PDB file of C-alpha atoms in Angstrom:
ATOM      1  CA  UNK A   1       0.076  -0.025   0.190  1.00 67.00           C
ATOM      2  CA  UNK A   2       3.078   2.369   0.769  1.00 75.00           C
ATOM      3  CA  UNK A   3       3.761   2.324  -3.241  1.00 82.00           C
ATOM      4  CA  UNK A   4       0.139   3.772  -3.769  1.00 85.00           C
ATOM      5  CA  UNK A   5       0.296   6.213  -1.346  1.00 82.00           C
ATOM      6  CA  UNK A   6       3.951   7.756  -1.505  1.00 84.00           C
ATOM      7  CA  UNK A   7       4.091   8.865  -4.827  1.00 87.00           C
ATOM      8  CA  UNK A   8       1.031  10.847  -3.999  1.00 85.00           C
ATOM      9  CA  UNK A   9       2.846  12.503  -1.199  1.00 84.00           C
ATOM     10  CA  UNK A  10       5.992  13.105  -1.952  1.00 85.00           C
ATOM     11  CA  UNK A  11       7.773  14.576  -5.126  1.00 89.00           C
ATOM     12  CA  UNK A  12      10.947  12.926  -4.370  1.00 91.00           C
ATOM     13  CA  UNK A  13       9.045   9.299  -5.457  1.00 90.00           C
ATOM     14  CA  UNK A  14       9.710   9.372  -9.564  1.00 91.00           C
ATOM     15  CA  UNK A  15       6.709   6.644 -10.235  1.00 92.00           C
ATOM     16  CA  UNK A  16       3.349   6.363 -10.556  1.00 93.00           C
ATOM     17  CA  UNK A  17       1.288   3.463  -8.977  1.00 93.00           C
ATOM     18  CA  UNK A  18       0.454   2.982 -12.295  1.00 95.00           C
ATOM     19  CA  UNK A  19       3.535   2.068 -13.070  1.00 95.00           C
ATOM     20  CA  UNK A  20       3.201  -1.179 -10.865  1.00 95.00           C
ATOM     21  CA  UNK A  21       1.276  -4.452 -11.235  1.00 95.00           C
ATOM     22  CA  UNK A  22       0.122  -6.600  -7.905  1.00 94.00           C
ATOM     23  CA  UNK A  23       1.597  -9.883  -8.642  1.00 94.00           C
ATOM     24  CA  UNK A  24       0.408 -11.658  -5.452  1.00 93.00           C
ATOM     25  CA  UNK A  25      -0.991 -10.695  -2.494  1.00 92.00           C
ATOM     26  CA  UNK A  26       0.841 -11.819   0.990  1.00 93.00           C
ATOM     27  CA  UNK A  27      -1.666 -10.258   3.720  1.00 90.00           C
ATOM     28  CA  UNK A  28      -3.294  -7.460   5.249  1.00 88.00           C
ATOM     29  CA  UNK A  29      -3.454  -6.134   8.966  1.00 82.00           C
ATOM     30  CA  UNK A  30      -5.097  -3.322  11.078  1.00 75.00           C
ATOM     31  CA  UNK A  31      -3.938  -0.362  11.825  1.00 70.00           C
ATOM     32  CA  UNK A  32      -4.328   0.820  15.573  1.00 71.00           C
ATOM     33  CA  UNK A  33      -3.305   4.055  17.389  1.00 74.00           C
ATOM     34  CA  UNK A  34      -2.256   4.044  21.097  1.00 80.00           C
ATOM     35  CA  UNK A  35      -2.337   7.181  22.838  1.00 84.00           C
ATOM     36  CA  UNK A  36      -1.486   7.722  26.489  1.00 87.00           C
ATOM     37  CA  UNK A  37      -4.024   6.236  29.695  1.00 90.00           C
ATOM     38  CA  UNK A  38      -4.001   9.543  31.083  1.00 92.00           C
ATOM     39  CA  UNK A  39      -5.677  11.099  27.861  1.00 92.00           C
ATOM     40  CA  UNK A  40      -9.496  11.061  27.841  1.00 92.00           C
ATOM     41  CA  UNK A  41     -10.475   9.359  24.380  1.00 91.00           C
ATOM     42  CA  UNK A  42     -11.774   6.210  24.143  1.00 89.00           C
ATOM     43  CA  UNK A  43     -12.018   6.686  20.000  1.00 85.00           C
ATOM     44  CA  UNK A  44     -10.313   8.528  17.161  1.00 81.00           C
ATOM     45  CA  UNK A  45     -13.219  11.591  17.242  1.00 87.00           C
ATOM     46  CA  UNK A  46     -12.428  11.790  21.193  1.00 90.00           C
ATOM     47  CA  UNK A  47      -9.354  12.214  20.428  1.00 88.00           C
ATOM     48  CA  UNK A  48      -9.412  14.783  17.706  1.00 88.00           C
ATOM     49  CA  UNK A  49     -11.570  16.890  19.907  1.00 92.00           C
ATOM     50  CA  UNK A  50      -8.896  16.560  22.620  1.00 93.00           C
ATOM     51  CA  UNK A  51      -6.158  17.376  20.386  1.00 91.00           C
ATOM     52  CA  UNK A  52      -7.997  20.984  19.314  1.00 92.00           C
ATOM     53  CA  UNK A  53      -6.208  23.339  20.439  1.00 88.00           C
ATOM     54  CA  UNK A  54      -3.274  21.413  22.205  1.00 90.00           C
ATOM     55  CA  UNK A  55       0.315  20.403  20.506  1.00 86.00           C
ATOM     56  CA  UNK A  56       0.284  16.880  21.308  1.00 84.00           C
ATOM     57  CA  UNK A  57       3.425  15.488  19.740  1.00 82.00           C
ATOM     58  CA  UNK A  58       3.549  11.364  18.061  1.00 75.00           C
ATOM     59  CA  UNK A  59       5.578   9.286  16.426  1.00 70.00           C
ATOM     60  CA  UNK A  60       5.406   8.160  12.407  1.00 65.00           C
ATOM     61  CA  UNK A  61       7.232   6.540   9.717  1.00 62.00           C
ATOM     62  CA  UNK A  62       7.179   9.659   8.108  1.00 60.00           C
ATOM     63  CA  UNK A  63       4.700  11.777   5.562  1.00 58.00           C
ATOM     64  CA  UNK A  64       3.162   9.937   2.806  1.00 54.00           C
ATOM     65  CA  UNK A  65       2.820   7.112   5.071  1.00 57.00           C
ATOM     66  CA  UNK A  66      -0.172   4.710   6.043  1.00 57.00           C
ATOM     67  CA  UNK A  67       0.158   6.969   9.445  1.00 56.00           C
ATOM     68  CA  UNK A  68      -0.782  10.398   7.436  1.00 56.00           C
ATOM     69  CA  UNK A  69      -4.247   8.955   6.563  1.00 56.00           C
ATOM     70  CA  UNK A  70      -7.145  11.440   7.681  1.00 74.00           C
ATOM     71  CA  UNK A  71     -10.147  10.287  10.214  1.00 57.00           C
ATOM     72  CA  UNK A  72     -12.931   8.638   7.957  1.00 58.00           C
ATOM     73  CA  UNK A  73     -10.791   6.722   5.660  1.00 60.00           C
ATOM     74  CA  UNK A  74     -10.828   2.847   6.194  1.00 63.00           C
ATOM     75  CA  UNK A  75      -8.480   0.579   5.346  1.00 67.00           C
ATOM     76  CA  UNK A  76      -6.525  -2.794   6.292  1.00 69.00           C
ATOM     77  CA  UNK A  77      -3.029  -2.291   4.777  1.00 80.00           C
ATOM     78  CA  UNK A  78      -2.202  -4.813   2.322  1.00 85.00           C
ATOM     79  CA  UNK A  79       1.443  -6.276   1.719  1.00 88.00           C
ATOM     80  CA  UNK A  80       2.364  -7.870  -1.389  1.00 92.00           C
ATOM     81  CA  UNK A  81       4.460  -8.582  -4.278  1.00 94.00           C
ATOM     82  CA  UNK A  82       4.615  -5.248  -7.028  1.00 94.00           C
ATOM     83  CA  UNK A  83       5.911  -5.750 -10.245  1.00 95.00           C
ATOM     84  CA  UNK A  84       6.668  -3.305 -13.000  1.00 96.00           C
ATOM     85  CA  UNK A  85       3.670  -2.802 -15.128  1.00 95.00           C
ATOM     86  CA  UNK A  86       6.028  -3.781 -17.973  1.00 96.00           C
ATOM     87  CA  UNK A  87       7.117  -7.427 -16.670  1.00 95.00           C
ATOM     88  CA  UNK A  88       6.164 -10.146 -19.167  1.00 95.00           C
ATOM     89  CA  UNK A  89       2.972 -12.511 -18.296  1.00 92.00           C
ATOM     90  CA  UNK A  90       4.853 -15.265 -18.469  1.00 94.00           C
ATOM     91  CA  UNK A  91       7.166 -14.110 -15.268  1.00 94.00           C
ATOM     92  CA  UNK A  92       3.980 -12.472 -13.326  1.00 93.00           C
ATOM     93  CA  UNK A  93       2.001 -15.695 -14.125  1.00 91.00           C
ATOM     94  CA  UNK A  94       5.135 -17.942 -12.636  1.00 93.00           C
ATOM     95  CA  UNK A  95       5.834 -15.389  -9.185  1.00 94.00           C
ATOM     96  CA  UNK A  96       1.819 -15.244  -8.680  1.00 91.00           C
ATOM     97  CA  UNK A  97       1.919 -19.195  -8.509  1.00 92.00           C
ATOM     98  CA  UNK A  98       5.266 -19.283  -6.630  1.00 94.00           C
ATOM     99  CA  UNK A  99       3.590 -16.827  -3.910  1.00 93.00           C
ATOM    100  CA  UNK A 100       0.228 -18.357  -4.030  1.00 91.00           C
ATOM    101  CA  UNK A 101       2.183 -22.041  -2.580  1.00 93.00           C
ATOM    102  CA  UNK A 102       4.046 -19.399  -0.191  1.00 93.00           C
ATOM    103  CA  UNK A 103       1.145 -18.340   1.032  1.00 91.00           C
ATOM    104  CA  UNK A 104      -0.470 -21.684   2.159  1.00 92.00           C
ATOM    105  CA  UNK A 105       2.622 -22.553   3.796  1.00 94.00           C
ATOM    106  CA  UNK A 106       1.407 -23.409   7.372  1.00 94.00           C
ATOM    107  CA  UNK A 107       4.743 -21.643   8.669  1.00 95.00           C
ATOM    108  CA  UNK A 108       4.045 -18.688   7.024  1.00 93.00           C
ATOM    109  CA  UNK A 109       0.349 -18.454   8.057  1.00 92.00           C
ATOM    110  CA  UNK A 110       1.511 -18.826  11.251  1.00 94.00           C
ATOM    111  CA  UNK A 111       4.383 -16.194  10.842  1.00 93.00           C
ATOM    112  CA  UNK A 112       2.044 -13.809   9.680  1.00 91.00           C
ATOM    113  CA  UNK A 113      -0.952 -14.097  12.337  1.00 91.00           C
ATOM    114  CA  UNK A 114       1.605 -13.843  14.563  1.00 91.00           C
ATOM    115  CA  UNK A 115       2.195 -10.670  14.062  1.00 87.00           C
ATOM    116  CA  UNK A 116      -1.056  -9.681  14.120  1.00 86.00           C
ATOM    117  CA  UNK A 117      -1.917 -10.015   9.875  1.00 89.00           C
ATOM    118  CA  UNK A 118      -3.930 -12.284   8.289  1.00 88.00           C
ATOM    119  CA  UNK A 119      -2.596 -13.896   5.011  1.00 90.00           C
ATOM    120  CA  UNK A 120      -4.010 -13.099   2.215  1.00 90.00           C
ATOM    121  CA  UNK A 121      -6.402 -15.597   0.304  1.00 89.00           C
ATOM    122  CA  UNK A 122      -5.094 -16.598  -3.368  1.00 88.00           C
ATOM    123  CA  UNK A 123      -6.137 -14.730  -6.106  1.00 91.00           C
ATOM    124  CA  UNK A 124      -6.106 -14.481  -9.750  1.00 89.00           C
ATOM    125  CA  UNK A 125      -4.288 -12.056 -11.533  1.00 88.00           C
ATOM    126  CA  UNK A 126      -7.253 -10.638 -13.017  1.00 91.00           C
ATOM    127  CA  UNK A 127      -8.359 -10.266  -9.074  1.00 93.00           C
ATOM    128  CA  UNK A 128      -5.250  -8.270  -8.178  1.00 93.00           C
ATOM    129  CA  UNK A 129      -5.306  -6.031 -11.079  1.00 93.00           C
ATOM    130  CA  UNK A 130      -8.792  -4.881 -10.278  1.00 95.00           C
ATOM    131  CA  UNK A 131      -7.599  -4.993  -6.575  1.00 93.00           C
ATOM    132  CA  UNK A 132      -4.604  -2.609  -7.350  1.00 94.00           C
ATOM    133  CA  UNK A 133      -6.803  -0.193  -9.906  1.00 95.00           C
ATOM    134  CA  UNK A 134      -9.353   0.000  -6.934  1.00 93.00           C
ATOM    135  CA  UNK A 135      -6.557   0.486  -4.208  1.00 90.00           C
ATOM    136  CA  UNK A 136      -5.251   3.636  -6.541  1.00 93.00           C
ATOM    137  CA  UNK A 137      -8.588   5.102  -7.281  1.00 94.00           C
ATOM    138  CA  UNK A 138      -9.305   4.890  -3.562  1.00 88.00           C
ATOM    139  CA  UNK A 139      -6.215   6.611  -2.670  1.00 86.00           C
ATOM    140  CA  UNK A 140      -5.988   9.102  -5.047  1.00 90.00           C
ATOM    141  CA  UNK A 141      -9.669  10.312  -4.197  1.00 89.00           C
ATOM    142  CA  UNK A 142      -8.701  10.846  -0.728  1.00 83.00           C
ATOM    143  CA  UNK A 143      -5.863  12.192  -1.501  1.00 84.00           C
ATOM    144  CA  UNK A 144      -8.186  14.973  -3.679  1.00 89.00           C
ATOM    145  CA  UNK A 145     -10.958  15.493  -0.656  1.00 85.00           C
ATOM    146  CA  UNK A 146      -8.088  16.253   1.377  1.00 81.00           C
ATOM    147  CA  UNK A 147      -6.250  18.685  -1.369  1.00 86.00           C
ATOM    148  CA  UNK A 148      -3.205  16.318  -0.465  1.00 82.00           C
ATOM    149  CA  UNK A 149       0.000  18.275  -2.355  1.00 84.00           C
ATOM    150  CA  UNK A 150       3.098  16.065  -2.787  1.00 84.00           C
ATOM    151  CA  UNK A 151       6.103  17.824  -0.734  1.00 83.00           C
TER     152      UNK A 151
END
């Protein structure tokens, strides 16, 4: 997912999300925002209300990352194998088949689940293309709605 968001937020990124294709899904996870117990907020809306007029501090991996999405944008970050859109179809198919076997592996599934992630279901190349195109459209719509300008 970072390879979809970063080009929308950072001038230094010289590729467009459309330059890539999703060749295989590995897994997905959920995101949470831990806060100190002395902050009187039980959800994001309450935290935002509390934070108004204050200067709360936070840590993140940086601008253009998943941590900088706005309230109301629901997503489950995913991990996958992305390739240049120009990668020949036989190579994409080989990678897709190999990754399908990897994701089916009980040890891999257990490892993903141990980190709080869910192993992805095996998807066809057409399903992966639709998913990726949808993610690009969704992130671009978000960027437009908040007037995101690359830095």
